[in-house]
mmCIF file of N, CA and C in Angstrom:
data_model
loop_
_atom_site.group_PDB
_atom_site.id
_atom_site.type_symbol
_atom_site.label_atom_id
_atom_site.label_comp_id
_atom_site.label_asym_id
_atom_site.label_seq_id
_atom_site.Cartn_x
_atom_site.Cartn_y
_atom_site.Cartn_z
ATOM 1 N N UNK A 17 21.460 27.719 43.886
ATOM 2 C CA UNK A 17 21.014 28.892 44.629
ATOM 3 C C UNK A 17 19.528 29.126 44.354
ATOM 4 N N UNK A 18 18.723 29.108 45.399
ATOM 5 C CA UNK A 18 17.287 29.324 45.262
ATOM 6 C C UNK A 18 16.943 30.796 45.370
ATOM 7 N N UNK A 19 15.935 31.200 44.611
ATOM 8 C CA UNK A 19 15.378 32.538 44.763
ATOM 9 C C UNK A 19 14.538 32.515 46.045
ATOM 10 N N UNK A 20 14.479 33.625 46.786
ATOM 11 C CA UNK A 20 13.778 33.598 48.066
ATOM 12 C C UNK A 20 12.275 33.361 47.958
ATOM 13 N N UNK A 21 11.594 34.050 47.042
ATOM 14 C CA UNK A 21 10.133 33.881 46.967
ATOM 15 C C UNK A 21 9.626 34.329 45.607
ATOM 16 N N UNK A 22 8.429 33.813 45.300
ATOM 17 C CA UNK A 22 7.780 34.155 44.037
ATOM 18 C C UNK A 22 6.266 34.136 44.252
ATOM 19 N N UNK A 23 5.559 34.950 43.481
ATOM 20 C CA UNK A 23 4.101 34.904 43.430
ATOM 21 C C UNK A 23 3.761 34.303 42.072
ATOM 22 N N UNK A 24 2.932 33.259 42.081
ATOM 23 C CA UNK A 24 2.631 32.548 40.846
ATOM 24 C C UNK A 24 1.174 32.693 40.453
ATOM 25 N N UNK A 25 0.945 32.583 39.137
ATOM 26 C CA UNK A 25 -0.427 32.478 38.655
ATOM 27 C C UNK A 25 -0.715 31.018 38.332
ATOM 28 N N UNK A 26 -1.845 30.741 37.728
ATOM 29 C CA UNK A 26 -2.253 29.347 37.513
ATOM 30 C C UNK A 26 -1.468 28.626 36.429
ATOM 31 N N UNK A 27 -1.038 29.323 35.395
ATOM 32 C CA UNK A 27 -0.448 28.659 34.231
ATOM 33 C C UNK A 27 0.752 27.773 34.557
ATOM 34 N N UNK A 28 1.784 28.264 35.252
ATOM 35 C CA UNK A 28 2.912 27.368 35.533
ATOM 36 C C UNK A 28 2.539 26.207 36.456
ATOM 37 N N UNK A 29 1.647 26.454 37.387
ATOM 38 C CA UNK A 29 1.261 25.406 38.332
ATOM 39 C C UNK A 29 0.496 24.291 37.623
ATOM 40 N N UNK A 30 -0.499 24.670 36.816
ATOM 41 C CA UNK A 30 -1.279 23.665 36.088
ATOM 42 C C UNK A 30 -0.393 22.918 35.091
ATOM 43 N N UNK A 31 0.475 23.639 34.405
ATOM 44 C CA UNK A 31 1.369 22.991 33.434
ATOM 45 C C UNK A 31 2.275 21.972 34.116
ATOM 46 N N UNK A 32 2.856 22.336 35.253
ATOM 47 C CA UNK A 32 3.738 21.417 35.968
ATOM 48 C C UNK A 32 2.957 20.252 36.583
ATOM 49 N N UNK A 33 1.730 20.502 37.045
ATOM 50 C CA UNK A 33 0.894 19.415 37.558
ATOM 51 C C UNK A 33 0.610 18.384 36.466
ATOM 52 N N UNK A 34 0.332 18.867 35.260
ATOM 53 C CA UNK A 34 -0.010 17.969 34.147
ATOM 54 C C UNK A 34 1.134 17.020 33.797
ATOM 55 N N UNK A 35 2.365 17.486 33.968
ATOM 56 C CA UNK A 35 3.509 16.625 33.635
ATOM 57 C C UNK A 35 4.140 15.994 34.875
ATOM 58 N N UNK A 36 3.506 16.210 36.034
ATOM 59 C CA UNK A 36 3.993 15.592 37.261
ATOM 60 C C UNK A 36 5.300 16.153 37.782
ATOM 61 N N UNK A 37 5.541 17.433 37.525
ATOM 62 C CA UNK A 37 6.814 18.054 37.924
ATOM 63 C C UNK A 37 6.624 19.313 38.771
ATOM 64 N N UNK A 38 5.599 19.330 39.597
ATOM 65 C CA UNK A 38 5.338 20.502 40.425
ATOM 66 C C UNK A 38 6.509 20.827 41.349
ATOM 67 N N UNK A 39 7.259 19.804 41.747
ATOM 68 C CA UNK A 39 8.379 20.018 42.671
ATOM 69 C C UNK A 39 9.466 20.922 42.090
ATOM 70 N N UNK A 40 9.446 21.148 40.773
ATOM 71 C CA UNK A 40 10.416 22.069 40.164
ATOM 72 C C UNK A 40 10.319 23.446 40.811
ATOM 73 N N UNK A 41 9.098 23.868 41.131
ATOM 74 C CA UNK A 41 8.943 25.174 41.779
ATOM 75 C C UNK A 41 9.675 25.219 43.113
ATOM 76 N N UNK A 42 9.580 24.140 43.884
ATOM 77 C CA UNK A 42 10.282 24.100 45.179
ATOM 78 C C UNK A 42 11.795 24.030 44.996
ATOM 79 N N UNK A 43 12.235 23.484 43.873
ATOM 80 C CA UNK A 43 13.672 23.453 43.586
ATOM 81 C C UNK A 43 14.208 24.848 43.276
ATOM 82 N N UNK A 44 13.338 25.707 42.743
ATOM 83 C CA UNK A 44 13.760 27.048 42.323
ATOM 84 C C UNK A 44 13.516 28.141 43.366
ATOM 85 N N UNK A 45 12.467 27.960 44.184
ATOM 86 C CA UNK A 45 12.063 29.016 45.107
ATOM 87 C C UNK A 45 11.899 28.488 46.526
ATOM 88 N N UNK A 46 12.282 29.301 47.483
ATOM 89 C CA UNK A 46 12.107 28.919 48.887
ATOM 90 C C UNK A 46 10.649 29.020 49.316
ATOM 91 N N UNK A 47 9.962 30.056 48.840
ATOM 92 C CA UNK A 47 8.554 30.266 49.188
ATOM 93 C C UNK A 47 7.771 30.569 47.917
ATOM 94 N N UNK A 48 6.613 29.936 47.775
ATOM 95 C CA UNK A 48 5.764 30.144 46.610
ATOM 96 C C UNK A 48 4.422 30.652 47.096
ATOM 97 N N UNK A 49 4.070 31.853 46.665
ATOM 98 C CA UNK A 49 2.811 32.470 47.064
ATOM 99 C C UNK A 49 1.825 32.456 45.899
ATOM 100 N N UNK A 50 0.557 32.254 46.221
ATOM 101 C CA UNK A 50 -0.498 32.348 45.223
ATOM 102 C C UNK A 50 -1.642 33.163 45.815
ATOM 103 N N UNK A 51 -2.270 34.018 44.978
ATOM 104 C CA UNK A 51 -3.447 34.752 45.448
ATOM 105 C C UNK A 51 -4.622 33.799 45.660
ATOM 106 N N UNK A 52 -5.591 34.213 46.454
ATOM 107 C CA UNK A 52 -6.774 33.399 46.717
ATOM 108 C C UNK A 52 -7.490 33.015 45.429
ATOM 109 N N UNK A 53 -7.537 33.932 44.462
ATOM 110 C CA UNK A 53 -8.200 33.662 43.189
ATOM 111 C C UNK A 53 -7.524 32.495 42.464
ATOM 112 N N UNK A 54 -6.213 32.446 42.523
ATOM 113 C CA UNK A 54 -5.472 31.349 41.907
ATOM 114 C C UNK A 54 -5.788 30.043 42.628
ATOM 115 N N UNK A 55 -5.832 30.093 43.933
ATOM 116 C CA UNK A 55 -6.183 28.905 44.704
ATOM 117 C C UNK A 55 -7.564 28.387 44.313
ATOM 118 N N UNK A 56 -8.517 29.293 44.126
ATOM 119 C CA UNK A 56 -9.869 28.900 43.727
ATOM 120 C C UNK A 56 -9.863 28.205 42.371
ATOM 121 N N UNK A 57 -9.158 28.771 41.400
ATOM 122 C CA UNK A 57 -9.078 28.177 40.063
ATOM 123 C C UNK A 57 -8.400 26.813 40.127
ATOM 124 N N UNK A 58 -7.342 26.707 40.917
ATOM 125 C CA UNK A 58 -6.630 25.432 41.032
ATOM 126 C C UNK A 58 -7.484 24.365 41.697
ATOM 127 N N UNK A 59 -8.316 24.751 42.641
ATOM 128 C CA UNK A 59 -9.223 23.785 43.271
ATOM 129 C C UNK A 59 -10.226 23.227 42.268
ATOM 130 N N UNK A 60 -10.763 24.090 41.400
ATOM 131 C CA UNK A 60 -11.689 23.640 40.359
ATOM 132 C C UNK A 60 -10.953 22.722 39.388
ATOM 133 N N UNK A 61 -9.763 23.122 38.983
ATOM 134 C CA UNK A 61 -8.952 22.299 38.075
ATOM 135 C C UNK A 61 -8.651 20.950 38.710
ATOM 136 N N UNK A 62 -8.333 20.962 39.979
ATOM 137 C CA UNK A 62 -8.011 19.740 40.711
ATOM 138 C C UNK A 62 -9.190 18.768 40.705
ATOM 139 N N UNK A 63 -10.376 19.270 40.929
ATOM 140 C CA UNK A 63 -11.566 18.414 40.934
ATOM 141 C C UNK A 63 -11.775 17.771 39.569
ATOM 142 N N UNK A 64 -11.565 18.553 38.502
ATOM 143 C CA UNK A 64 -11.712 18.011 37.146
ATOM 144 C C UNK A 64 -10.654 16.948 36.867
ATOM 145 N N UNK A 65 -9.408 17.231 37.248
ATOM 146 C CA UNK A 65 -8.316 16.295 36.989
ATOM 147 C C UNK A 65 -8.497 15.000 37.779
ATOM 148 N N UNK A 66 -8.941 15.108 39.020
ATOM 149 C CA UNK A 66 -9.145 13.918 39.838
ATOM 150 C C UNK A 66 -10.254 13.037 39.265
ATOM 151 N N UNK A 67 -11.274 13.663 38.670
ATOM 152 C CA UNK A 67 -12.364 12.901 38.058
ATOM 153 C C UNK A 67 -11.877 12.183 36.798
ATOM 154 N N UNK A 68 -11.001 12.859 36.035
ATOM 155 C CA UNK A 68 -10.508 12.283 34.784
ATOM 156 C C UNK A 68 -9.359 11.305 35.007
ATOM 157 N N UNK A 69 -8.485 11.646 35.948
ATOM 158 C CA UNK A 69 -7.262 10.858 36.145
ATOM 159 C C UNK A 69 -6.948 10.802 37.642
ATOM 160 N N UNK A 70 -7.526 9.845 38.367
ATOM 161 C CA UNK A 70 -7.364 9.781 39.826
ATOM 162 C C UNK A 70 -5.906 9.676 40.294
ATOM 163 N N UNK A 71 -5.001 9.207 39.456
ATOM 164 C CA UNK A 71 -3.606 9.069 39.869
ATOM 165 C C UNK A 71 -2.829 10.385 39.814
ATOM 166 N N UNK A 72 -3.436 11.428 39.260
ATOM 167 C CA UNK A 72 -2.771 12.725 39.127
ATOM 168 C C UNK A 72 -2.526 13.322 40.510
ATOM 169 N N UNK A 73 -1.345 13.945 40.687
ATOM 170 C CA UNK A 73 -1.051 14.616 41.962
ATOM 171 C C UNK A 73 -2.045 15.746 42.164
ATOM 172 N N UNK A 74 -2.643 15.791 43.300
ATOM 173 C CA UNK A 74 -3.671 16.785 43.565
ATOM 174 C C UNK A 74 -3.073 18.085 44.079
ATOM 175 N N UNK A 75 -3.577 19.179 43.554
ATOM 176 C CA UNK A 75 -3.179 20.496 44.040
ATOM 177 C C UNK A 75 -3.552 20.643 45.510
ATOM 178 N N UNK A 76 -4.752 20.206 45.872
ATOM 179 C CA UNK A 76 -5.210 20.381 47.252
ATOM 180 C C UNK A 76 -4.304 19.648 48.231
ATOM 181 N N UNK A 77 -3.749 18.513 47.841
ATOM 182 C CA UNK A 77 -2.792 17.820 48.703
ATOM 183 C C UNK A 77 -1.546 18.660 48.901
ATOM 184 N N UNK A 78 -1.133 19.392 47.859
ATOM 185 C CA UNK A 78 0.045 20.237 47.974
ATOM 186 C C UNK A 78 -0.208 21.453 48.857
ATOM 187 N N UNK A 79 -1.414 21.965 48.821
ATOM 188 C CA UNK A 79 -1.739 23.100 49.680
ATOM 189 C C UNK A 79 -1.709 22.671 51.134
ATOM 190 N N UNK A 80 -2.294 21.509 51.435
ATOM 191 C CA UNK A 80 -2.336 21.072 52.823
ATOM 192 C C UNK A 80 -0.956 20.689 53.326
ATOM 193 N N UNK A 81 -0.038 20.383 52.428
ATOM 194 C CA UNK A 81 1.318 20.059 52.860
ATOM 195 C C UNK A 81 2.216 21.301 52.845
ATOM 196 N N UNK A 82 1.592 22.476 52.770
ATOM 197 C CA UNK A 82 2.298 23.759 52.810
ATOM 198 C C UNK A 82 3.228 23.982 51.621
ATOM 199 N N UNK A 83 2.885 23.446 50.477
ATOM 200 C CA UNK A 83 3.675 23.687 49.279
ATOM 201 C C UNK A 83 3.542 25.143 48.860
ATOM 202 N N UNK A 84 2.319 25.650 48.940
ATOM 203 C CA UNK A 84 2.041 27.039 48.575
ATOM 204 C C UNK A 84 1.624 27.831 49.808
ATOM 205 N N UNK A 85 1.872 29.129 49.748
ATOM 206 C CA UNK A 85 1.389 30.058 50.765
ATOM 207 C C UNK A 85 0.366 30.961 50.090
ATOM 208 N N UNK A 86 -0.744 31.215 50.765
ATOM 209 C CA UNK A 86 -1.717 32.153 50.195
ATOM 210 C C UNK A 86 -1.189 33.577 50.358
ATOM 211 N N UNK A 87 -1.220 34.310 49.257
ATOM 212 C CA UNK A 87 -0.771 35.692 49.219
ATOM 213 C C UNK A 87 -1.928 36.566 49.648
ATOM 214 N N UNK A 88 -1.712 37.355 50.674
ATOM 215 C CA UNK A 88 -2.767 38.247 51.173
ATOM 216 C C UNK A 88 -2.429 39.685 50.807
ATOM 217 N N UNK A 89 -3.384 40.318 50.154
ATOM 218 C CA UNK A 89 -3.162 41.701 49.709
ATOM 219 C C UNK A 89 -3.419 42.678 50.806
#
């Protein structure tokens, strides 16, 4: 049984990206929302990770594939 929706901060997303298990969020929640500020931080993190480890799953690829929804206040 999935929870309908959640608003996330950067910590769980970055932690799951580091271990290659971001899909766990989709297993638990139907919709995942992040504030614009979180998206900005994740984009910076993504650029650093891609420079250090090009094989790492990119956050920006997940955004473009509609993994996350931007939360609008």
